[in-house]
XYZ file of C-alpha atoms in Angstrom:
325
model
C -8.293 45.637 -9.466
C -11.897 46.589 -10.279
C -11.775 44.624 -13.546
C -10.444 41.552 -11.775
C -13.128 41.849 -9.095
C -15.831 42.114 -11.764
C -14.462 39.046 -13.593
C -14.401 37.041 -10.360
C -18.013 38.003 -9.666
C -18.975 36.945 -13.206
C -17.307 33.562 -12.690
C -19.139 33.158 -9.377
C -22.451 33.938 -11.091
C -21.792 31.412 -13.868
C -20.831 28.688 -11.391
C -23.928 29.526 -9.319
C -26.143 29.101 -12.387
C -24.561 25.705 -13.090
C -25.031 24.684 -9.462
C -28.715 25.627 -9.543
C -29.164 23.592 -12.722
C -27.580 20.551 -11.064
C -29.833 20.946 -8.017
C -32.934 20.995 -10.235
C -31.670 17.889 -12.055
C -31.023 16.159 -8.707
C -34.633 16.699 -7.599
C -36.108 15.780 -10.982
C -37.290 12.296 -9.871
C -38.650 13.279 -6.469
C -40.188 16.696 -6.856
C -40.387 18.455 -3.497
C -41.298 22.053 -4.112
C -40.407 23.396 -0.676
C -37.003 21.719 -0.584
C -36.177 22.767 -4.152
C -37.118 26.380 -3.454
C -35.128 26.387 -0.213
C -32.022 24.930 -1.851
C -32.283 27.293 -4.816
C -32.609 30.235 -2.430
C -29.623 29.124 -0.350
C -27.394 28.343 -3.323
C -28.462 31.461 -5.193
C -26.944 33.830 -2.622
C -23.808 35.389 -4.062
C -22.385 38.847 -4.791
C -23.957 40.076 -7.998
C -21.562 41.141 -10.787
C -22.538 44.811 -10.631
C -20.083 47.351 -11.992
C -19.806 50.190 -9.566
C -17.331 52.406 -7.713
C -15.379 50.755 -4.904
C -16.611 51.466 -1.428
C -14.032 52.903 0.855
C -16.136 52.492 3.984
C -18.247 49.533 4.936
C -21.436 50.774 6.609
C -20.865 54.482 6.798
C -20.291 54.446 10.522
C -17.802 56.970 11.889
C -14.263 55.786 12.242
C -13.477 55.644 15.938
C -10.849 54.007 18.080
C -13.005 50.946 18.660
C -14.132 50.243 15.095
C -12.416 49.494 11.851
C -13.685 49.770 8.300
C -14.317 46.992 5.819
C -11.722 46.537 3.123
C -11.749 49.075 0.333
C -12.526 46.448 -2.297
C -15.430 44.732 -0.457
C -18.588 46.307 0.891
C -20.503 45.124 3.908
C -23.391 43.748 1.860
C -21.020 41.905 -0.452
C -19.170 40.510 2.546
C -22.414 39.203 4.023
C -23.345 37.620 0.687
C -19.895 36.076 0.495
C -20.362 34.597 3.961
C -23.798 33.354 2.926
C -22.157 31.372 0.126
C -20.703 29.133 2.828
C -24.204 27.695 3.255
C -23.478 25.684 0.120
C -21.255 23.447 2.202
C -24.344 21.383 2.998
C -23.787 19.778 -0.425
C -20.497 18.218 0.736
C -22.136 15.646 3.086
C -24.624 14.811 0.335
C -21.773 14.173 -2.090
C -20.022 11.971 0.492
C -23.246 10.035 1.104
C -23.743 9.364 -2.600
C -20.080 8.479 -3.102
C -19.822 6.097 -0.142
C -22.203 3.540 -1.653
C -23.962 2.867 1.665
C -27.369 3.471 0.095
C -26.599 0.933 -2.644
C -25.426 -1.788 -0.235
C -28.225 -4.256 0.517
C -26.481 -5.549 3.649
C -26.234 -2.096 5.165
C -29.872 -1.334 4.363
C -31.232 -4.601 5.772
C -29.202 -4.521 8.998
C -29.887 -0.805 9.405
C -33.624 -1.406 9.034
C -33.512 -4.100 11.723
C -31.736 -1.712 14.099
C -33.765 1.345 13.051
C -30.723 3.231 11.826
C -31.247 5.873 9.181
C -28.315 6.286 6.864
C -27.772 10.005 6.805
C -24.820 12.297 6.385
C -23.637 11.973 9.972
C -23.565 8.181 9.745
C -21.367 8.364 6.647
C -19.099 10.902 8.345
C -18.738 8.663 11.390
C -18.223 5.669 9.106
C -15.301 7.420 7.416
C -14.097 8.440 10.866
C -13.784 4.779 11.855
C -12.491 3.409 8.527
C -10.198 6.240 7.375
C -9.627 8.376 10.480
C -6.362 9.966 9.423
C -7.524 11.042 5.973
C -10.897 12.298 7.214
C -9.417 14.223 10.134
C -6.799 15.795 7.895
C -9.344 16.966 5.314
C -11.817 18.048 7.995
C -9.197 19.907 9.991
C -7.746 21.735 7.007
C -11.190 22.597 5.630
C -12.529 23.835 8.956
C -9.308 25.661 9.689
C -9.293 27.650 6.462
C -13.058 28.215 6.390
C -13.498 29.286 9.994
C -10.345 31.393 9.884
C -11.690 33.334 6.921
C -15.174 33.671 8.478
C -13.684 34.804 11.778
C -11.482 37.356 10.030
C -14.543 38.807 8.291
C -16.587 38.809 11.505
C -13.804 40.428 13.539
C -12.832 43.218 11.160
C -14.832 45.800 13.102
C -13.094 45.162 16.419
C -10.119 47.017 17.783
C -8.022 43.903 18.356
C -5.967 42.151 15.713
C -8.334 39.233 15.136
C -9.530 40.828 11.906
C -6.356 39.785 10.136
C -6.330 36.407 8.430
C -2.918 35.459 9.833
C -4.177 35.969 13.392
C -7.329 33.954 12.803
C -5.257 31.154 11.288
C -3.372 31.107 14.594
C -6.517 31.340 16.737
C -8.443 28.464 15.138
C -5.856 25.684 15.827
C -5.576 26.892 19.404
C -9.345 26.562 19.709
C -9.209 23.071 18.165
C -6.512 21.936 20.579
C -8.234 23.631 23.563
C -4.930 25.046 24.773
C -6.026 28.636 25.077
C -2.958 30.867 25.329
C -5.162 33.953 25.522
C -3.009 36.101 23.237
C -5.712 36.209 20.530
C -9.394 36.034 21.507
C -12.593 36.843 19.613
C -14.138 40.215 20.412
C -17.594 39.993 18.833
C -20.490 37.662 19.448
C -20.241 36.307 15.909
C -16.571 35.543 16.368
C -17.331 33.653 19.577
C -20.070 31.681 17.824
C -17.627 30.738 15.072
C -15.099 29.543 17.639
C -17.757 27.475 19.393
C -18.902 25.891 16.129
C -15.388 24.678 15.357
C -15.691 21.962 18.026
C -17.310 19.134 16.108
C -18.040 15.911 17.959
C -18.093 12.711 15.862
C -19.248 9.765 17.889
C -21.500 6.788 17.080
C -24.607 6.114 19.105
C -25.380 2.583 20.297
C -27.428 1.434 17.290
C -25.056 2.930 14.724
C -22.081 1.432 16.519
C -23.787 -1.991 16.499
C -24.436 -1.815 12.743
C -20.937 -0.612 11.972
C -19.287 -3.189 14.249
C -21.361 -5.979 12.698
C -20.339 -4.954 9.182
C -16.718 -4.599 10.262
C -16.826 -8.094 11.814
C -18.079 -9.503 8.512
C -15.379 -7.652 6.615
C -12.648 -8.725 9.038
C -13.831 -12.364 8.898
C -13.674 -12.246 5.110
C -10.209 -10.729 5.195
C -9.106 -13.362 7.735
C -10.336 -16.177 5.474
C -8.547 -14.652 2.515
C -5.380 -14.291 4.584
C -5.632 -17.912 5.754
C -6.091 -19.067 2.158
C -3.056 -17.056 1.100
C -1.042 -18.553 3.984
C -2.014 -22.081 2.926
C -1.155 -21.296 -0.667
C 2.227 -19.901 0.290
C 2.859 -22.892 2.580
C 2.070 -25.312 -0.238
C 4.351 -23.399 -2.585
C 7.063 -23.435 0.089
C 6.627 -27.206 0.446
C 6.967 -27.670 -3.303
C 10.098 -25.550 -3.322
C 11.553 -27.582 -0.462
C 10.867 -30.827 -2.337
C 12.525 -29.459 -5.453
C 15.457 -28.307 -3.345
C 15.752 -31.762 -1.774
C 15.699 -33.471 -5.167
C 18.287 -31.062 -6.465
C 20.466 -31.694 -3.428
C 20.156 -35.458 -3.962
C 21.185 -35.038 -7.581
C 24.159 -32.968 -6.493
C 25.100 -35.629 -3.949
C 24.781 -38.327 -6.609
C 27.019 -36.310 -8.894
C 29.532 -36.048 -6.060
C 29.336 -39.839 -5.554
C 29.914 -40.405 -9.271
C 32.966 -38.187 -9.173
C 34.266 -40.065 -6.136
C 33.666 -43.397 -7.884
C 35.456 -42.098 -10.947
C 38.420 -41.115 -8.804
C 38.417 -44.564 -7.147
C 38.307 -46.282 -10.541
C 41.140 -44.092 -11.750
C 43.166 -45.077 -8.677
C 42.364 -48.769 -9.272
C 43.327 -48.470 -12.922
C 46.584 -46.814 -11.956
C 47.270 -49.555 -9.392
C 46.464 -52.308 -11.903
C 48.669 -50.751 -14.542
C 51.505 -50.469 -12.007
C 51.035 -54.099 -10.927
C 50.882 -55.194 -14.575
C 54.132 -53.417 -15.312
C 55.782 -54.992 -12.237
C 54.480 -58.423 -13.275
C 55.842 -57.955 -16.788
C 59.216 -57.036 -15.325
C 59.195 -60.131 -13.117
C 58.212 -62.319 -16.089
C 61.021 -60.812 -18.152
C 63.460 -61.426 -15.300
C 62.229 -65.022 -14.949
C 62.574 -65.568 -18.713
C 66.128 -64.258 -18.540
C 66.943 -66.625 -15.686
C 65.461 -69.561 -17.595
C 67.602 -68.681 -20.582
C 70.658 -68.557 -18.332
C 69.739 -71.897 -16.746
C 69.280 -73.444 -20.188
C 72.681 -72.228 -21.258
C 74.256 -73.618 -18.084
C 72.624 -77.005 -18.600
C 73.734 -77.081 -22.221
C 77.291 -76.268 -21.173
C 77.234 -78.957 -18.425
C 75.996 -81.786 -20.653
C 78.628 -81.078 -23.242
C 78.410 -82.698 -26.631
C 75.590 -85.000 -25.619
C 72.465 -83.870 -27.136
C 69.310 -83.939 -25.393
C 66.611 -86.021 -27.046
C 64.066 -84.187 -28.851
C 60.715 -84.028 -27.194
C 59.012 -86.293 -29.771
C 61.622 -89.057 -29.493
C 61.610 -88.898 -25.711
C 57.862 -89.257 -25.615
C 58.057 -92.316 -27.967
C 60.666 -93.982 -25.808
C 58.608 -93.406 -22.679
C 55.615 -94.996 -24.373
C 57.715 -98.076 -25.374
C 59.142 -98.316 -21.838
C 62.689 -97.868 -22.979
C 64.788 -95.815 -20.701
C 68.386 -95.320 -21.754
C 71.148 -96.081 -19.248
C 73.533 -93.316 -18.466
């Protein structure tokens, strides 16, 4: 495990060198010697990659019933340097401030200047608290839980109780967050109590910050309301067009139904006319047959006398000659 520990320390040293380079590049435009030196000193604290024998005891103090030793792979000085590396967490609010874009927003700057609000890290944190509360609380809770649990386990390793174990500190920190306080696991050292007190973080806007944030939220909500109203009008117009198309289609369908009904009526009329025509033809045939029969009867009744032909009869009528029977 000594080789792995040495490699981890080397990686920490390399990442620390890169971090210091980025800090110098960040302050390149506005050179502030005191701030640069302070940040380099804070970020430069880390366990040095020194190859040496593992320390079995932390500080050389006698092992009694009320004290416990540091782990065999980590000395007391290295543990303190490891805890000092947590001071680098001040870079997280700076990263959030630069990522939020508040400094680049002219509206925020102008309204903040009128209300004498300085856009710092706490304002951005409270801004995220009001815009994305679930995501921010989840990340903040998990980060604080893991960080403070590890710090508390390191701070409580010299006590007789079981708070030096990481599993117990992971149980203690949520209980402190929720302020339930079962009392089964409590911190035993002053540093452990300070860590538990620092876990309660209050995020609340003051009056000026709340006014700025509410004003910007009102503008954003008004814009979203206008966009929603425009979308509603657009959807209503599209719905009206669809209804008109549906009405025209229904009228066409009804007209097609009327055409089919008219076709059926015409077919019925045609069938009726054809039936009447056939009946009329039958009646005409029957009448022709009766006329033939009547002609035969008249011919038989007159006997041998011949009927005048139509041309001769017409000539006699013109001359006024009427034969006597």
